[in-house]
Tab-separated table of C-alpha atoms in Angstrom:
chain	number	residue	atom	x	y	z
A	92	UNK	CA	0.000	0.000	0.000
A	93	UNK	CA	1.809	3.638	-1.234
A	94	UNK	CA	2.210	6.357	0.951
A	95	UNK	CA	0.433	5.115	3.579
A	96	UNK	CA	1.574	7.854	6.578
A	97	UNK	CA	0.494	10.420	4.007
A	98	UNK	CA	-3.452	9.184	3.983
A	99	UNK	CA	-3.023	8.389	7.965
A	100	UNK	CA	-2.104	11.620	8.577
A	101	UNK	CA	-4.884	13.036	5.968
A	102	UNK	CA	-7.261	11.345	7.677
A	103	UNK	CA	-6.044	12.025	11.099
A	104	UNK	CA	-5.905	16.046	10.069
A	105	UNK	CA	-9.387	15.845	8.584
A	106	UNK	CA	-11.076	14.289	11.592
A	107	UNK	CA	-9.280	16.783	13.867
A	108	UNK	CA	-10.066	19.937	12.022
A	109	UNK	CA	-13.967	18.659	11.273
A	110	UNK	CA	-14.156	18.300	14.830
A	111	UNK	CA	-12.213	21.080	16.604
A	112	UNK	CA	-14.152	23.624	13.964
A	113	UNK	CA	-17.955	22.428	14.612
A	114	UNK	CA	-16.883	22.655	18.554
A	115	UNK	CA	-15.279	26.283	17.783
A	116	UNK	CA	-18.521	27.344	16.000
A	117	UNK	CA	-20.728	25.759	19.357
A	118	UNK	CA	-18.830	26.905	21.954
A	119	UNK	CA	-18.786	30.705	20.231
A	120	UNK	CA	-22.330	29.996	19.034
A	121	UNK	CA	-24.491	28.174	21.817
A	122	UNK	CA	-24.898	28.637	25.771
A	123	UNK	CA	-23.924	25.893	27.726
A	124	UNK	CA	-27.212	23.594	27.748
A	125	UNK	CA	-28.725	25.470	25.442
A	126	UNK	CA	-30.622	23.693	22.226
A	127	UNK	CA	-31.835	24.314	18.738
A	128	UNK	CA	-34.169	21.888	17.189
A	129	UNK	CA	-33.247	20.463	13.609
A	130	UNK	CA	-35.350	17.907	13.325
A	131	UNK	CA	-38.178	17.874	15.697
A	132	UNK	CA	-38.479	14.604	17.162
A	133	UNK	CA	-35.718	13.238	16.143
A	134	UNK	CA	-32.397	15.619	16.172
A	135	UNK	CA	-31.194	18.466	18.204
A	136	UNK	CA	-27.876	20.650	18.272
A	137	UNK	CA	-27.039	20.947	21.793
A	138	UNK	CA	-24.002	22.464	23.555
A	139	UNK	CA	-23.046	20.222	26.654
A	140	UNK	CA	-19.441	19.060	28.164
A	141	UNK	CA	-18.543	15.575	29.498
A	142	UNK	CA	-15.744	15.518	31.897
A	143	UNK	CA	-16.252	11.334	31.435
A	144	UNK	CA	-15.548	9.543	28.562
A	145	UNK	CA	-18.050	7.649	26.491
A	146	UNK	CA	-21.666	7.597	28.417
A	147	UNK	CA	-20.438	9.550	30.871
A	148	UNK	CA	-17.781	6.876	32.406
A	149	UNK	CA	-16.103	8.650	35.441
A	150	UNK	CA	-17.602	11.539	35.047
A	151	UNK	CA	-17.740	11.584	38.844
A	152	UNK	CA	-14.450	10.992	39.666
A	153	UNK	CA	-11.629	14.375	40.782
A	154	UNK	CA	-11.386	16.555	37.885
A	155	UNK	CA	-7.344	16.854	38.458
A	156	UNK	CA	-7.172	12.721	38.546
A	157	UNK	CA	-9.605	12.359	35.961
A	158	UNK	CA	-7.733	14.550	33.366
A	159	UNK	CA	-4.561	12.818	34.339
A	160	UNK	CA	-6.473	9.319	33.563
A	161	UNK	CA	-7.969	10.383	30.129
A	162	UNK	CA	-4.755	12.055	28.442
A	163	UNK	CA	-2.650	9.031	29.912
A	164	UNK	CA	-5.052	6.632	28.251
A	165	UNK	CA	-5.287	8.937	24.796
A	166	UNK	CA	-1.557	8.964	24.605
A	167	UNK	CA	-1.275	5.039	25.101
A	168	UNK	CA	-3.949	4.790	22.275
A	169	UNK	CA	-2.384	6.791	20.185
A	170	UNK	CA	1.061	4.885	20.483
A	171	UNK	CA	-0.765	1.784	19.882
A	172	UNK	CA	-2.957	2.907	17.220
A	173	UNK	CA	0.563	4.259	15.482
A	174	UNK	CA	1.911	1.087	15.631
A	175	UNK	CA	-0.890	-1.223	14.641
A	176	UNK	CA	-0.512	1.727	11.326
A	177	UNK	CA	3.106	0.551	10.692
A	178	UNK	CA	1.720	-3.459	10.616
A	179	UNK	CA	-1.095	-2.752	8.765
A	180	UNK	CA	-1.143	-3.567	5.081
A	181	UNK	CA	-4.826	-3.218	4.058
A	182	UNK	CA	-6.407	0.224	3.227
A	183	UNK	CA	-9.315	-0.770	5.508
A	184	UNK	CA	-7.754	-1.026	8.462
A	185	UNK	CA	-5.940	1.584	7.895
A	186	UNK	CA	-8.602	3.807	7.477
A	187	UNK	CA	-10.447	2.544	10.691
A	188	UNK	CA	-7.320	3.486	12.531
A	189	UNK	CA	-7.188	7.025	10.982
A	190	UNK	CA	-10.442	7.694	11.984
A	191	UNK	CA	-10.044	6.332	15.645
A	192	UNK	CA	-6.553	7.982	16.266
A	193	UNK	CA	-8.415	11.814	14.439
A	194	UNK	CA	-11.395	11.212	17.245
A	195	UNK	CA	-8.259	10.356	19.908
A	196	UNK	CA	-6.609	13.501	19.205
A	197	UNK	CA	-10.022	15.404	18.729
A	198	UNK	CA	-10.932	14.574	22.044
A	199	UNK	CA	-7.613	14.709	23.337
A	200	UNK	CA	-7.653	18.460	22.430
A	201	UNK	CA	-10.698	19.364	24.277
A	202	UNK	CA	-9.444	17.474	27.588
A	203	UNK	CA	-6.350	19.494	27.481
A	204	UNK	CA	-7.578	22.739	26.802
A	205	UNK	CA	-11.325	22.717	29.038
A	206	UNK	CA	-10.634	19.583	31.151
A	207	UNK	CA	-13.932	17.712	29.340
A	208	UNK	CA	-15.137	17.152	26.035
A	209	UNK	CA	-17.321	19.145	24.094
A	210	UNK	CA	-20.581	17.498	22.636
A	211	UNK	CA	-23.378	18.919	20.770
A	212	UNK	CA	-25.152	15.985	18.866
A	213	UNK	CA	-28.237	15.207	20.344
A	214	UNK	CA	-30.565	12.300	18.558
A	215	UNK	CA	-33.560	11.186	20.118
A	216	UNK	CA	-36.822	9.733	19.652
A	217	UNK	CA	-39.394	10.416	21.970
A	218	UNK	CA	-38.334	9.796	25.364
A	219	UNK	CA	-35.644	7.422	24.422
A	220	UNK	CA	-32.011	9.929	23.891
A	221	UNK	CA	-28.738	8.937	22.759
A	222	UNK	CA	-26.020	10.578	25.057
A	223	UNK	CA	-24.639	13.331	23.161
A	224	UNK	CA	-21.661	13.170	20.921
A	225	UNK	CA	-19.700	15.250	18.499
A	226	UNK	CA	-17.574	14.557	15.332
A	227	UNK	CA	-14.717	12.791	17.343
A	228	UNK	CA	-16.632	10.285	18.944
A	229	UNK	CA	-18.547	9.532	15.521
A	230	UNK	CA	-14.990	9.059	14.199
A	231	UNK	CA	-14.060	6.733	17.000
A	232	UNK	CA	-17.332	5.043	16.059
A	233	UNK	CA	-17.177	4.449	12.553
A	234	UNK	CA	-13.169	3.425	12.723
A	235	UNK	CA	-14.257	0.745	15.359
A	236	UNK	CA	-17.283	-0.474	13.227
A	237	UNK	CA	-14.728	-0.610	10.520
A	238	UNK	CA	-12.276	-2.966	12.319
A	239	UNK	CA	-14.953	-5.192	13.213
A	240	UNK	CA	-15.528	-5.768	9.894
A	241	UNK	CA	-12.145	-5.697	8.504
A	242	UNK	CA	-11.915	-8.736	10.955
A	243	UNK	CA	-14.506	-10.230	10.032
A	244	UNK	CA	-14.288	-10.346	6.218
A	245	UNK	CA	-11.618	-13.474	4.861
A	246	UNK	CA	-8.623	-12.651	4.488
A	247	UNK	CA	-6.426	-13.773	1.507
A	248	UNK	CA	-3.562	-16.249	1.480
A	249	UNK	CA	-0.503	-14.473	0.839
A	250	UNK	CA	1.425	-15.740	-2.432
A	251	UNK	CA	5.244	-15.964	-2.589
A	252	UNK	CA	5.347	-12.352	-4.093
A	253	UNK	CA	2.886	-10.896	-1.377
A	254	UNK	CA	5.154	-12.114	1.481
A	255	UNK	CA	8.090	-10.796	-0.290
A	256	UNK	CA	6.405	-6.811	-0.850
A	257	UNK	CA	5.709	-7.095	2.529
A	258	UNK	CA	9.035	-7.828	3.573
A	259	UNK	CA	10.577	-4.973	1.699
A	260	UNK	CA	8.558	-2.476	2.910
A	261	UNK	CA	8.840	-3.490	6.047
A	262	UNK	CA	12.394	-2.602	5.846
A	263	UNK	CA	12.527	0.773	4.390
């Protein structure tokens, strides 16, 4: 696979300047708690933080020990995530990592410069609401969804020629 760091990184850049501009244009935009309806019923923009992580996971706990907790784990992710990239040899994977390592860093941004995340998508239907998210989490989301099925889907055998490729590359 060619240039591989150059569409990681495109990726990576994408995701984190998607996500850093719609939570410029909230935080400038919106009141903390405050809503706009887009689709009534159904979908609302509205401006909350999360000092947790996904569904609100130690939300509860010290903010100083908490933001400790949540860059140490976003740097360890991102290390990993880096060197599952080097591995990797198929362009899904490797775009399932882009996108999990953009929402990383998104994320990563907002817990280093407001000690909590911003969110602002809001889907619901009726009573029944989905915790609100923003463009990093979806990221996260989607790159996850696409590992599951990049492991999922057969894999072919390598040939003589494959394994070869591989080997060269994985020397330069």
């Amino acid at each position: 696979m060619k240039n591989k760091y150059a569409w990681f990184s495109a990726i990576i850049a994408a995701i984190i300047l998607l996500d850093q501009l719609t939570k410029q244009l909230v935080v400038r935009s919106f009141n903390l708690h405050e809503s706009v309806r887009i689709i009534p019923g159904f979908f609302d923009l509205t401006y909350v933080r999360n000092p947790g992580a996904a569904f609100g996971f130690l939300a509860g706990a010290p903010g100083v020990w908490r933001s400790i907790f949540f860059i140490t784990v976003s740097i360890v992710a991102l290390a990993v995530i880096v060197a599952l990239v080097r591995q990797t040899r198929d362009r899904l994977s490797l775009i399932a990592l882009s996108l999990i390592g953009g929402g990383a860093v998104g994320n990563l941004i907002d817990r280093i410069r407001f000690g909590e995340v911003v969110d602002f998508i809001d889907w619901y239907y009726r009573a029944f609401h989905w915790p609100t998210f923003n463009i990093a989490d979806s990221a996260i989301t989607i790159g996850v969804g696409l590992l599951a099925i990049d492991m999922l889907l057969p894999k072919k055998q390598l040939t003589a020629e494959d394994a070869e490729e591989r080997q060269r590359l994985h020397h330069e």
